[in-house]
Short mmCIF file of C-alpha atoms in Angstrom, two decimals:
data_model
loop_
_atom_site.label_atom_id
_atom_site.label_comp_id
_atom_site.label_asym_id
_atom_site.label_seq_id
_atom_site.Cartn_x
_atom_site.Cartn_y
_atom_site.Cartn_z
CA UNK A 18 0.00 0.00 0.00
CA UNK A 19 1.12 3.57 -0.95
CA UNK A 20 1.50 6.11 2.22
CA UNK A 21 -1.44 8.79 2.73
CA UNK A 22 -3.98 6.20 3.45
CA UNK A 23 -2.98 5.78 6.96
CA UNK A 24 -4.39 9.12 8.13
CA UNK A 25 -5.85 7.44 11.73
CA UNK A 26 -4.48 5.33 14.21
CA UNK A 27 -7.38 3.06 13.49
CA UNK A 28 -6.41 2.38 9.92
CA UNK A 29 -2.87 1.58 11.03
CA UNK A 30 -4.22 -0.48 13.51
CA UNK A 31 -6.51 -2.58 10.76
CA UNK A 32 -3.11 -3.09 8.52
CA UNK A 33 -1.02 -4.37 11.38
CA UNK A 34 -3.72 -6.30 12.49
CA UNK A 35 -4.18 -7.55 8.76
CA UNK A 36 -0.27 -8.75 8.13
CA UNK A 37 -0.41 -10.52 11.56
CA UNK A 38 -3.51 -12.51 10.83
CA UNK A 39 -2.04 -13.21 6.99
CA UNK A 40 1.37 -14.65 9.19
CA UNK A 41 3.32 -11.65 6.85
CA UNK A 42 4.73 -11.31 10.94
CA UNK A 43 4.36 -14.49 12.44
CA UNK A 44 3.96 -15.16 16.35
CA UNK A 45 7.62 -14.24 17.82
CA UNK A 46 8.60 -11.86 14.93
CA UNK A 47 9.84 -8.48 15.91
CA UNK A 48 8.21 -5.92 14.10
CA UNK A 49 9.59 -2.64 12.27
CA UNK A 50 10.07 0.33 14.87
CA UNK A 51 7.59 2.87 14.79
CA UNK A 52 9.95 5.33 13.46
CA UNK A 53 10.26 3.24 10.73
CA UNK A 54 6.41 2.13 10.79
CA UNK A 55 5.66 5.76 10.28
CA UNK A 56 8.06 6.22 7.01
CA UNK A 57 5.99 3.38 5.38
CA UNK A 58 2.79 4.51 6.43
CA UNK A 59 3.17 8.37 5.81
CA UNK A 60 1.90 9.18 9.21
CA UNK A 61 2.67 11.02 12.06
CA UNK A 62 4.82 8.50 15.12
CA UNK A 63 2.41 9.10 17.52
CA UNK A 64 -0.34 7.39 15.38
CA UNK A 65 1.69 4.74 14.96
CA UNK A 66 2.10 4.61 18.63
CA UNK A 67 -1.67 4.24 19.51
CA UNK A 68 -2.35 1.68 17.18
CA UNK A 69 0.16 -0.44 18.32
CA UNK A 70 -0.47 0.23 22.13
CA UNK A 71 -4.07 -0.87 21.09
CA UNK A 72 -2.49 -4.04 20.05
CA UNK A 73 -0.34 -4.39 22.97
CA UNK A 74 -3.14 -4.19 25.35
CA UNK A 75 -5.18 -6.57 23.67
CA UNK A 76 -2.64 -8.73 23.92
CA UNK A 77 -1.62 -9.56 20.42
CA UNK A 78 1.73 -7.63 20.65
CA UNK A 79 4.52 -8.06 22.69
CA UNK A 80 5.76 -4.77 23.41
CA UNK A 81 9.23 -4.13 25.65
CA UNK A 82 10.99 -1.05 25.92
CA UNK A 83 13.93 -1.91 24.64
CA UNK A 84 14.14 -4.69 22.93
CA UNK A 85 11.59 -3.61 20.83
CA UNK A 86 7.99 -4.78 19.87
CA UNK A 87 7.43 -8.40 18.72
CA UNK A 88 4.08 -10.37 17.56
CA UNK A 89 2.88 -12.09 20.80
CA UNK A 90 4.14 -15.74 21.02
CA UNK A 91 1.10 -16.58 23.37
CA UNK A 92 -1.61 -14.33 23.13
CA UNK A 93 -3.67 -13.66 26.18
CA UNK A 94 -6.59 -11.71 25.05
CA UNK A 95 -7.97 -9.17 26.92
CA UNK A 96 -11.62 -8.56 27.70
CA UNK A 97 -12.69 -5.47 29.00
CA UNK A 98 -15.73 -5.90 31.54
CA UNK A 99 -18.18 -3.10 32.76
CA UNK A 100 -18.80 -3.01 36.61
CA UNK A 101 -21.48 -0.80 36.96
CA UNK A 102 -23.82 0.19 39.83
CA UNK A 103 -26.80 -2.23 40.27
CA UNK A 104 -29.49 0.43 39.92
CA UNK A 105 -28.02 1.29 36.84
CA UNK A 106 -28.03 -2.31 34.99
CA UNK A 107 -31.07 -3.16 36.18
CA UNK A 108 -32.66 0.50 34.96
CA UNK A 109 -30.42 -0.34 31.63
CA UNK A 110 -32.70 -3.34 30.69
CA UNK A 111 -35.91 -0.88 31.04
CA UNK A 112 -37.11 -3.15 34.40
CA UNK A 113 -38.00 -1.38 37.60
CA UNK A 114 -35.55 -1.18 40.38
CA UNK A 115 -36.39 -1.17 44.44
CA UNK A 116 -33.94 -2.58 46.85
CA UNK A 117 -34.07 -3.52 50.89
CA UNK A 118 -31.95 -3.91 53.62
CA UNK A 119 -32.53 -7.20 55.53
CA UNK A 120 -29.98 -6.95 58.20
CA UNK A 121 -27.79 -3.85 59.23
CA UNK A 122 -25.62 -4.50 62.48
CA UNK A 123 -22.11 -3.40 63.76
CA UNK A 124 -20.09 -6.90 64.14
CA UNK A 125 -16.51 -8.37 64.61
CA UNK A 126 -16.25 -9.94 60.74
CA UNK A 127 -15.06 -13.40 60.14
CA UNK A 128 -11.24 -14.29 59.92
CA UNK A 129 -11.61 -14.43 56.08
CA UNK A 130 -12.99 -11.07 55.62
CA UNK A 131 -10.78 -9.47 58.53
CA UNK A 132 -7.87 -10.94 57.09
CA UNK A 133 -9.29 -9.46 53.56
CA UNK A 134 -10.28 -5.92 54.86
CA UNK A 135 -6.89 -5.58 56.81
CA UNK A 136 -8.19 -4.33 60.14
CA UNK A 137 -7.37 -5.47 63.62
CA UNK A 138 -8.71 -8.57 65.67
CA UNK A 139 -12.02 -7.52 67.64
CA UNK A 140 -12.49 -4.39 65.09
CA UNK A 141 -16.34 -3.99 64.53
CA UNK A 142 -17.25 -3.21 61.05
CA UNK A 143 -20.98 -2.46 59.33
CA UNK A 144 -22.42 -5.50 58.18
CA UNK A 145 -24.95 -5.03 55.69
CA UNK A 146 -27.15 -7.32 54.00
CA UNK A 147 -29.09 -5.83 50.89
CA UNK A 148 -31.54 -7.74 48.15
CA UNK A 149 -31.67 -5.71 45.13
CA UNK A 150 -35.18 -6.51 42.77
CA UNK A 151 -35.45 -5.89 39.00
CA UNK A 152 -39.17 -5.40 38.48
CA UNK A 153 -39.88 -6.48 42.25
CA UNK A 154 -37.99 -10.33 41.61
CA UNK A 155 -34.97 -11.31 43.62
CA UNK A 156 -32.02 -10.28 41.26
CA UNK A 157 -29.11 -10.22 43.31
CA UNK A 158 -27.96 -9.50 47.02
CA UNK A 159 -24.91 -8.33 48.13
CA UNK A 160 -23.33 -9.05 51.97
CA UNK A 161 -21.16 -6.28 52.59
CA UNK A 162 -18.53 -5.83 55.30
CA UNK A 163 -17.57 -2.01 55.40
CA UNK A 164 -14.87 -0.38 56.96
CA UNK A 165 -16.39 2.99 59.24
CA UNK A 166 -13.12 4.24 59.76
CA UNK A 167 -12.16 4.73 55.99
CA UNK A 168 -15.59 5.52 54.82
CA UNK A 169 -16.14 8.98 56.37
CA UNK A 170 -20.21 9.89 56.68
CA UNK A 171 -21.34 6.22 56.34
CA UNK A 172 -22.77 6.31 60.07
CA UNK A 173 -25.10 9.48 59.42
CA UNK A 174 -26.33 7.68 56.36
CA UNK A 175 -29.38 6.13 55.63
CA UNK A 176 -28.45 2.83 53.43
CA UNK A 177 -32.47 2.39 53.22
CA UNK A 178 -33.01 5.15 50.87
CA UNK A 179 -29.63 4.86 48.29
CA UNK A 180 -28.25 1.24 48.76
CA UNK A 181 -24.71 1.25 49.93
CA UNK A 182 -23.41 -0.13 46.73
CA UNK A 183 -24.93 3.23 45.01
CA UNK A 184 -23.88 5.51 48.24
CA UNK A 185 -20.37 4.51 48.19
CA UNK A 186 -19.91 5.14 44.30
CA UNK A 187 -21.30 8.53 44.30
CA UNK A 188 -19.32 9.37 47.85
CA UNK A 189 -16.64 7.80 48.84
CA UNK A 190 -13.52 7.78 45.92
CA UNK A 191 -11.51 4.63 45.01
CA UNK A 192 -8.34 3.52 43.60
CA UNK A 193 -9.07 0.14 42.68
CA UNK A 194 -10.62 -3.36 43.53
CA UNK A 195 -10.12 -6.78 43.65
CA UNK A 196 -12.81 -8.99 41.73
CA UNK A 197 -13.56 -12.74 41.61
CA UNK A 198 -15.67 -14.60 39.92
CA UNK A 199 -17.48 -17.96 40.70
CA UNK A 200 -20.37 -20.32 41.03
CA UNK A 201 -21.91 -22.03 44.07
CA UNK A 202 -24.85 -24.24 45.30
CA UNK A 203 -27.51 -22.14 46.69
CA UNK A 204 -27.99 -23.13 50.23
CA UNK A 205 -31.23 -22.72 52.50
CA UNK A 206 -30.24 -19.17 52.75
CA UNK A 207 -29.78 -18.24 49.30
CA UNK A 208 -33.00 -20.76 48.57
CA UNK A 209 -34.86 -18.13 50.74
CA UNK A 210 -33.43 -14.84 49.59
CA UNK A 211 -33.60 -15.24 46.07
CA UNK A 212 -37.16 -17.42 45.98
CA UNK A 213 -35.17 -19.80 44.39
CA UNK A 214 -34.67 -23.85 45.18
CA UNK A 215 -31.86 -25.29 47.14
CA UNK A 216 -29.02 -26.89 45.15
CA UNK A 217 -29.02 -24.25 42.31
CA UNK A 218 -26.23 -23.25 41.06
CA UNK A 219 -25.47 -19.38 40.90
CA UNK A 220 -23.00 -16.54 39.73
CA UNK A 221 -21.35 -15.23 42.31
CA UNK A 222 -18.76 -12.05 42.50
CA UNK A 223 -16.54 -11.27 45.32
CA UNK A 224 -15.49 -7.43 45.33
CA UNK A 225 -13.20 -5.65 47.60
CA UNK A 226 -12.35 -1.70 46.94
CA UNK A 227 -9.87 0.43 48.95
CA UNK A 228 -8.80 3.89 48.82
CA UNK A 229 -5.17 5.01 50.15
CA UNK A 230 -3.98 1.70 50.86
CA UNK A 231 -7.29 1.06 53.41
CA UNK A 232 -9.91 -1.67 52.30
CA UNK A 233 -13.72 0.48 52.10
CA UNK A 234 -15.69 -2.34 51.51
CA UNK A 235 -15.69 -6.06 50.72
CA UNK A 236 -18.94 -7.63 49.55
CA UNK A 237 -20.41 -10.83 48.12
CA UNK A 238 -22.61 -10.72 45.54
CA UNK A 239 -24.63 -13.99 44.98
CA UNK A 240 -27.00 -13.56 41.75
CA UNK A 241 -30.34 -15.12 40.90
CA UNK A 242 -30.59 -18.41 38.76
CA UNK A 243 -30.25 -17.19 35.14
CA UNK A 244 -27.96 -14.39 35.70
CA UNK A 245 -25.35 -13.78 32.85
CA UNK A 246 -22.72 -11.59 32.60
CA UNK A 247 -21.55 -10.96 28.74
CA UNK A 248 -18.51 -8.93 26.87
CA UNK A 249 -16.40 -8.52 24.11
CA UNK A 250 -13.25 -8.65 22.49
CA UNK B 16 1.84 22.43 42.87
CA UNK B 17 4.78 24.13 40.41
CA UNK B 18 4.90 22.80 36.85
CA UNK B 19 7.74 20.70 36.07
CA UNK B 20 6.88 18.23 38.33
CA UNK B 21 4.35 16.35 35.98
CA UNK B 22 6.59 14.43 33.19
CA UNK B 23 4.99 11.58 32.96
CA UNK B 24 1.41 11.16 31.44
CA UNK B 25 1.56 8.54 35.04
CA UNK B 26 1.97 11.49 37.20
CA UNK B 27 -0.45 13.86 35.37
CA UNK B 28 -2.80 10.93 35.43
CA UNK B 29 -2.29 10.70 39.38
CA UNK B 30 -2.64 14.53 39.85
CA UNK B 31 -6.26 14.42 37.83
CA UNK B 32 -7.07 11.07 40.14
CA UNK B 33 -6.55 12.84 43.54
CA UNK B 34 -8.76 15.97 41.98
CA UNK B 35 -11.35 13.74 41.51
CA UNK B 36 -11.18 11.55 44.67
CA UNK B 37 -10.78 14.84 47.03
CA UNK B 38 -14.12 16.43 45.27
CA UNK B 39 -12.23 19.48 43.66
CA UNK B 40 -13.50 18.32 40.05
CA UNK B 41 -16.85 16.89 40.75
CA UNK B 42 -18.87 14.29 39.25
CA UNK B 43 -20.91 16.14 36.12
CA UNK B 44 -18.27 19.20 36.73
CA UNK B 45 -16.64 20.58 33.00
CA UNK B 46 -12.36 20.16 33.75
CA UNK B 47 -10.03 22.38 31.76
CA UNK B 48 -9.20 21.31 28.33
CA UNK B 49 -6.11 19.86 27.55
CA UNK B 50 -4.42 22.97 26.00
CA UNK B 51 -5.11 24.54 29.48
CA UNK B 52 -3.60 21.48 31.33
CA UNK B 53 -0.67 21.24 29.61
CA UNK B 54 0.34 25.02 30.78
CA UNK B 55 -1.03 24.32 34.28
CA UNK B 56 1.12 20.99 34.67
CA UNK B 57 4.17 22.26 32.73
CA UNK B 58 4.05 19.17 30.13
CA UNK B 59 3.08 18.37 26.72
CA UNK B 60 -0.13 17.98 25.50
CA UNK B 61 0.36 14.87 24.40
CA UNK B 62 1.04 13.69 27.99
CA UNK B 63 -1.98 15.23 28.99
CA UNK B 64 -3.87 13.42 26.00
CA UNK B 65 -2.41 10.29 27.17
CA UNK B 66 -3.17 10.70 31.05
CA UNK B 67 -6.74 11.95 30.47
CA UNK B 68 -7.19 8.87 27.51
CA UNK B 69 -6.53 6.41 30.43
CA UNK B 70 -8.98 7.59 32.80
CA UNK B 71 -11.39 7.65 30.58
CA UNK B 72 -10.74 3.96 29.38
CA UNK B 73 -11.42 3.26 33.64
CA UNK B 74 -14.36 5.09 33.35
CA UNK B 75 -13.69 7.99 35.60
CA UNK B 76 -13.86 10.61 32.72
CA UNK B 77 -16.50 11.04 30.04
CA UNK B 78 -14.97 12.73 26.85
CA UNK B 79 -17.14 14.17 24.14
CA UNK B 80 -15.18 15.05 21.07
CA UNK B 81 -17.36 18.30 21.03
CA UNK B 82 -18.55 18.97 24.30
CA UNK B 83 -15.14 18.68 26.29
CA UNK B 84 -14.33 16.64 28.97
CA UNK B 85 -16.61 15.74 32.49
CA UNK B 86 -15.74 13.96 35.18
CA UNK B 87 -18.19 11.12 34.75
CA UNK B 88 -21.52 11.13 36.71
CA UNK B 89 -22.29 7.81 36.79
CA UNK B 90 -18.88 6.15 36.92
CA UNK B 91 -19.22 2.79 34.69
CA UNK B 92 -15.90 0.79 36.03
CA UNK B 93 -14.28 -1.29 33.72
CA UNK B 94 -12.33 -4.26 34.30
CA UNK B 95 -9.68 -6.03 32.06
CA UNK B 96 -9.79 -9.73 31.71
CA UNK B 97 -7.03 -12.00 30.99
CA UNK B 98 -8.49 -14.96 28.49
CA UNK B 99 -5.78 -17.28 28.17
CA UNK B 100 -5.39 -20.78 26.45
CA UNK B 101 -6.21 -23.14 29.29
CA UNK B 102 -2.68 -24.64 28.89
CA UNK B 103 -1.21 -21.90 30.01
CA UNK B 104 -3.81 -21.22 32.51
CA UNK B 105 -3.17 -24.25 34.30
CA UNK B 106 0.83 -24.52 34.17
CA UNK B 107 0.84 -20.33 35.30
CA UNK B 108 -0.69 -22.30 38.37
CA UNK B 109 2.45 -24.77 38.29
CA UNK B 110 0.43 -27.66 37.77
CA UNK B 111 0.79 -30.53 34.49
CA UNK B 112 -1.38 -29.91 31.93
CA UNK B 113 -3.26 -32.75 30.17
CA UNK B 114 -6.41 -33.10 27.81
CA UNK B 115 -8.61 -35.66 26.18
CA UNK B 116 -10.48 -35.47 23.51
CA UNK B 117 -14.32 -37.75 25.36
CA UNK B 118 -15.86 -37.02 21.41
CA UNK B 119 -14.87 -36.03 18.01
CA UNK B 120 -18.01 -36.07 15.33
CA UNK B 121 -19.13 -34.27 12.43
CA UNK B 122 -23.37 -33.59 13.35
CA UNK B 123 -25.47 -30.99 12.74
CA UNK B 124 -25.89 -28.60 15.55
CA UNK B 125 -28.95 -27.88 17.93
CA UNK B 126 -30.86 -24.74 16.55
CA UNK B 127 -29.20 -22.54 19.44
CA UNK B 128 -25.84 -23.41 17.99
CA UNK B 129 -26.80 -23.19 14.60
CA UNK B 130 -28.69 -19.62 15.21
CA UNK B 131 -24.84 -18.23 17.07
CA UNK B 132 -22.62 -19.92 14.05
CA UNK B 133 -24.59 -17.97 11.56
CA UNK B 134 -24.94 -21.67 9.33
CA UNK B 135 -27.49 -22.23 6.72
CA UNK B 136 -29.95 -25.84 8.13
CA UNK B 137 -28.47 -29.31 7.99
CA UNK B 138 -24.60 -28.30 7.57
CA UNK B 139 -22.79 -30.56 9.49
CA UNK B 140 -19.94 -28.97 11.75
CA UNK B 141 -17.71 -30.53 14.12
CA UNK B 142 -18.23 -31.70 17.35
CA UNK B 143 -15.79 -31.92 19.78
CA UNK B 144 -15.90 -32.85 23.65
CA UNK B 145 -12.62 -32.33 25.56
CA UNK B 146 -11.75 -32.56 29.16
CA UNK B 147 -8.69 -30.10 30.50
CA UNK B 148 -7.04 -31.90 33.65
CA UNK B 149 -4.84 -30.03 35.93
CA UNK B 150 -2.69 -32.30 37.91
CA UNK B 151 -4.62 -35.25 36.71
CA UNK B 152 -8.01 -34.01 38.17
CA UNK B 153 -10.64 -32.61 35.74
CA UNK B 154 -10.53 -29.01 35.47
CA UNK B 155 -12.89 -27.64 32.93
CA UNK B 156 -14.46 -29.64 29.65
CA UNK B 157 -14.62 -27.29 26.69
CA UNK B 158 -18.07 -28.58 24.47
CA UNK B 159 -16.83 -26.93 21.23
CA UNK B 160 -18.79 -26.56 17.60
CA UNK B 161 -15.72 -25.55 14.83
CA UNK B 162 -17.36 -24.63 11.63
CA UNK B 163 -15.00 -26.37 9.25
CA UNK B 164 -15.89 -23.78 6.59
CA UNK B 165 -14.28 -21.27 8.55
CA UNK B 166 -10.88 -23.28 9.33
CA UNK B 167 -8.62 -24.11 7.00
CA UNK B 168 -6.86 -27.23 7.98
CA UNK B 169 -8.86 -28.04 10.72
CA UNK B 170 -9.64 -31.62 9.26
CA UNK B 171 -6.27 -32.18 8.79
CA UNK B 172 -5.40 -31.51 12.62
CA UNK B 173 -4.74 -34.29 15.31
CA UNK B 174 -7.17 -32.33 17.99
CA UNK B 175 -5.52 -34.94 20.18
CA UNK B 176 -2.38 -33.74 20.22
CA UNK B 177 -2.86 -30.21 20.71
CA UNK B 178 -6.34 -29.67 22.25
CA UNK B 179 -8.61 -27.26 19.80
CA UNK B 180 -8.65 -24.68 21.95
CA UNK B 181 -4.59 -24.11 21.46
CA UNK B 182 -4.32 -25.42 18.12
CA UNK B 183 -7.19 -22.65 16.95
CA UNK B 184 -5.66 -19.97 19.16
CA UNK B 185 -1.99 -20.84 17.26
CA UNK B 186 -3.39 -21.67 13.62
CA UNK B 187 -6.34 -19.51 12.84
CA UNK B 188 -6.70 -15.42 13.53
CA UNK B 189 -9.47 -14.37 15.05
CA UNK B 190 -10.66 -10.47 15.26
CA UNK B 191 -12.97 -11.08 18.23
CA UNK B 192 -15.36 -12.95 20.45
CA UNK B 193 -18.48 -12.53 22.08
CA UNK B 194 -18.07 -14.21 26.09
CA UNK B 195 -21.28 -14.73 28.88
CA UNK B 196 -20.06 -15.94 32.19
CA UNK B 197 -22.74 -17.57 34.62
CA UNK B 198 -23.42 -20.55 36.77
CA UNK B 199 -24.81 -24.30 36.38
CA UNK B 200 -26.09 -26.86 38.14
CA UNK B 201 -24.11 -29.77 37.50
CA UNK B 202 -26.55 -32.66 35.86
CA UNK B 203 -25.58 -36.52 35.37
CA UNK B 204 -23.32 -35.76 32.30
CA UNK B 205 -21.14 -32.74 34.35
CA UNK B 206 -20.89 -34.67 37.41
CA UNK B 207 -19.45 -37.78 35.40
CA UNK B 208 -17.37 -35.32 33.40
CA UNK B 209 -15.88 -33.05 36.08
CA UNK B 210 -16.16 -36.05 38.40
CA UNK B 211 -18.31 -33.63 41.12
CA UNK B 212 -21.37 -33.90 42.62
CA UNK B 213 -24.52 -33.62 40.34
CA UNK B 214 -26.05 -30.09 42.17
CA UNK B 215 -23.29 -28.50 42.40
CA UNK B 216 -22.81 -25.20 41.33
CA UNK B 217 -20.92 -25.09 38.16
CA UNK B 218 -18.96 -21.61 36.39
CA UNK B 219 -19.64 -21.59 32.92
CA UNK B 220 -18.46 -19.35 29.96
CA UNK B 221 -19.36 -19.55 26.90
CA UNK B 222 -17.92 -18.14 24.02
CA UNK B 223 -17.67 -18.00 20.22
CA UNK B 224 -14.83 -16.51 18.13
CA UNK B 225 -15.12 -15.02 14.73
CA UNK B 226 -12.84 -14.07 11.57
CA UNK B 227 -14.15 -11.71 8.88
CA UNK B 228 -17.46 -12.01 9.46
CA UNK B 229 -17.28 -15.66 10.00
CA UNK B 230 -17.98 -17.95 13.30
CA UNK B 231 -15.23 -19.96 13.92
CA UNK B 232 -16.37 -21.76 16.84
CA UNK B 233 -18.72 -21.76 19.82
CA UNK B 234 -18.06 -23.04 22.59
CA UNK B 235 -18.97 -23.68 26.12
CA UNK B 236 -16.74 -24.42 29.31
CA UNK B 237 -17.78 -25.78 32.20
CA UNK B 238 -15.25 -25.57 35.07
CA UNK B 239 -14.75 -27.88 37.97
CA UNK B 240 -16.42 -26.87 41.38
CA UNK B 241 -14.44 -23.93 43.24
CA UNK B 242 -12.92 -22.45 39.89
CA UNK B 243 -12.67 -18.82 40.67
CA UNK B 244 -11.70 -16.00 37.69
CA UNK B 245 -10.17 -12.85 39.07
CA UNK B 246 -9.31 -9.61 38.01
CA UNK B 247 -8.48 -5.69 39.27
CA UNK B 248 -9.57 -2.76 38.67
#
């Protein structure tokens, strides 16, 4: 191809993409620099530079300061997944949303959740347990641990009227979270919660968030029968 | 702070974090553009670009080509998954890898399969059942439709040698994938399978791959009991 057609970062992007999947670079190859990526292109270095940081982070190149950038021997794709807040997915698929807090108490947490929100042995912490209903069915319900003494206000604030998984995103600011993902068998509790039958298997996502190094909050969220959770790459 | 300090796009990107997390730039609030930035912080634009470009891939910011540049409102997190070959999964773990192909058959898929792999009624496409073992013990079977239409070479492969789920990953491009993650109840067949419990919960993802404009192949895993998927945000 003749220079002057790669005028985005997307088209240079598409090309790249195109002579890996034709093997014209094969798995391991280094590829050109992006000096010399722009001369054959026409194009400016930095648009060479986002299309192949694209690549990089969805894992098809290998890219390494300096030794250069190389086709990725063994790709690990990367899917990007949305976390958003509960009202807001539920809203998203037009149903209604209403949520209520079955148990609220100040407790000493478990050894697996102290151990996980970092705080000392007989440290109370709010224990919340919330069912959240999409058109007035079970949908999910999260049991949260939080941590009062990094989550400034949370005492004065009424988790009955904005759930705490929608009060802490629009209050309190995070840096970044730990996720998990998994199934289980739906005990007599869950059986009861989520009007569903015991021995069912369901979705389950384990979340912790902190803020300057101290652990805010570290819930369970165990989803209805049914529940999918879809993306792209 | 004095300019001069900010010559990364990391530390720009740090400085426009703690804005955010101590309230100065609001959720909904208009921040400077990056013109204005770039004086402010004593850097280039394009580290600003860069800096800004990241937060809004995390969902913090919400950039409108037009409009300028919020600080989101209703902060939609996002989360990067790693989707590697299960190979690799398993030996990152530091256990031996092994697989077995339990069927290989040409048949015509169930409507559901049919309706995802975009195939015209009757077409036969392979079939192929293989269990990933970790140390020996079943880990995750893989219940995989390849359209052979779509794969060059495919009937050529020894899918017992290298299971399809390498082989495809190493022989055929792909230029994306849909994925749904969710849970099972393990039934007669799983329970043999995985050798588990039948009622236990069960993760499950299912995913198909395709390659200009063509499905590949569909297919669905169904992990072992306590398989757990994690990421950060």
């Amino acid at each position: 191809m003749s220079g002057g057609e790669f005028n985005s970062w997307q088209s240079v992007q598409a090309e790249v993409l195109r002579r890996i999947n034709a093997r014209e670079w094969k798995p391991g190859d280094f590829i050109p620099n992006e000096a010399e990526l722009a001369i054959e292109f026409g194009c400016a270095r930095a648009t060479v530079n986002r299309a192949l940081r694209a690549l990089a982070e969805s894992g098809l190149l290998d890219r390494r300061r300096k030794a250069g950038t190389r086709v990725a021997l063994n790709p690990v794709r990367k899917a990007t997944l949305d976390i958003p807040v509960i009202r807001y997915e539920i809203e998203s698929k037009g149903q209604t949303y209403r949520h209520t807090v079955l148990t609220q108490e100040r407790a000493v947490p478990p050894s697996g959740i102290r151990a996980r929100m970092q705080v000392e042995q007989g440290v109370k912490l709010i224990h919340l347990v919330t069912l959240h209903l999409a058109d007035g069915k079970p949908y999910v319900f999260g049991d949260r641990w939080i941590n009062p003494q990094a989550v400034p206000g949370i005492e004065a604030a009424d988790l009955t009227v904005k759930s705490a998984n929608e009060w802490l995103v629009a209050n309190i600011p995070f840096e970044g979270g730990d996720f998990s993902f998994s199934a289980m068998t739906a005990g007599k509790r869950e059986a009861e919660i989520l009007a569903c039958k015991e021995g069912e298997g369901l979705f389950v996502i384990d979340r912790s968030t902190w803020n300057k190094g101290l652990v805010i909050t570290s819930v369970r969220l165990t989803f209805a029968p049914g529940y999918q959770m879809h993306t792209k790459i």
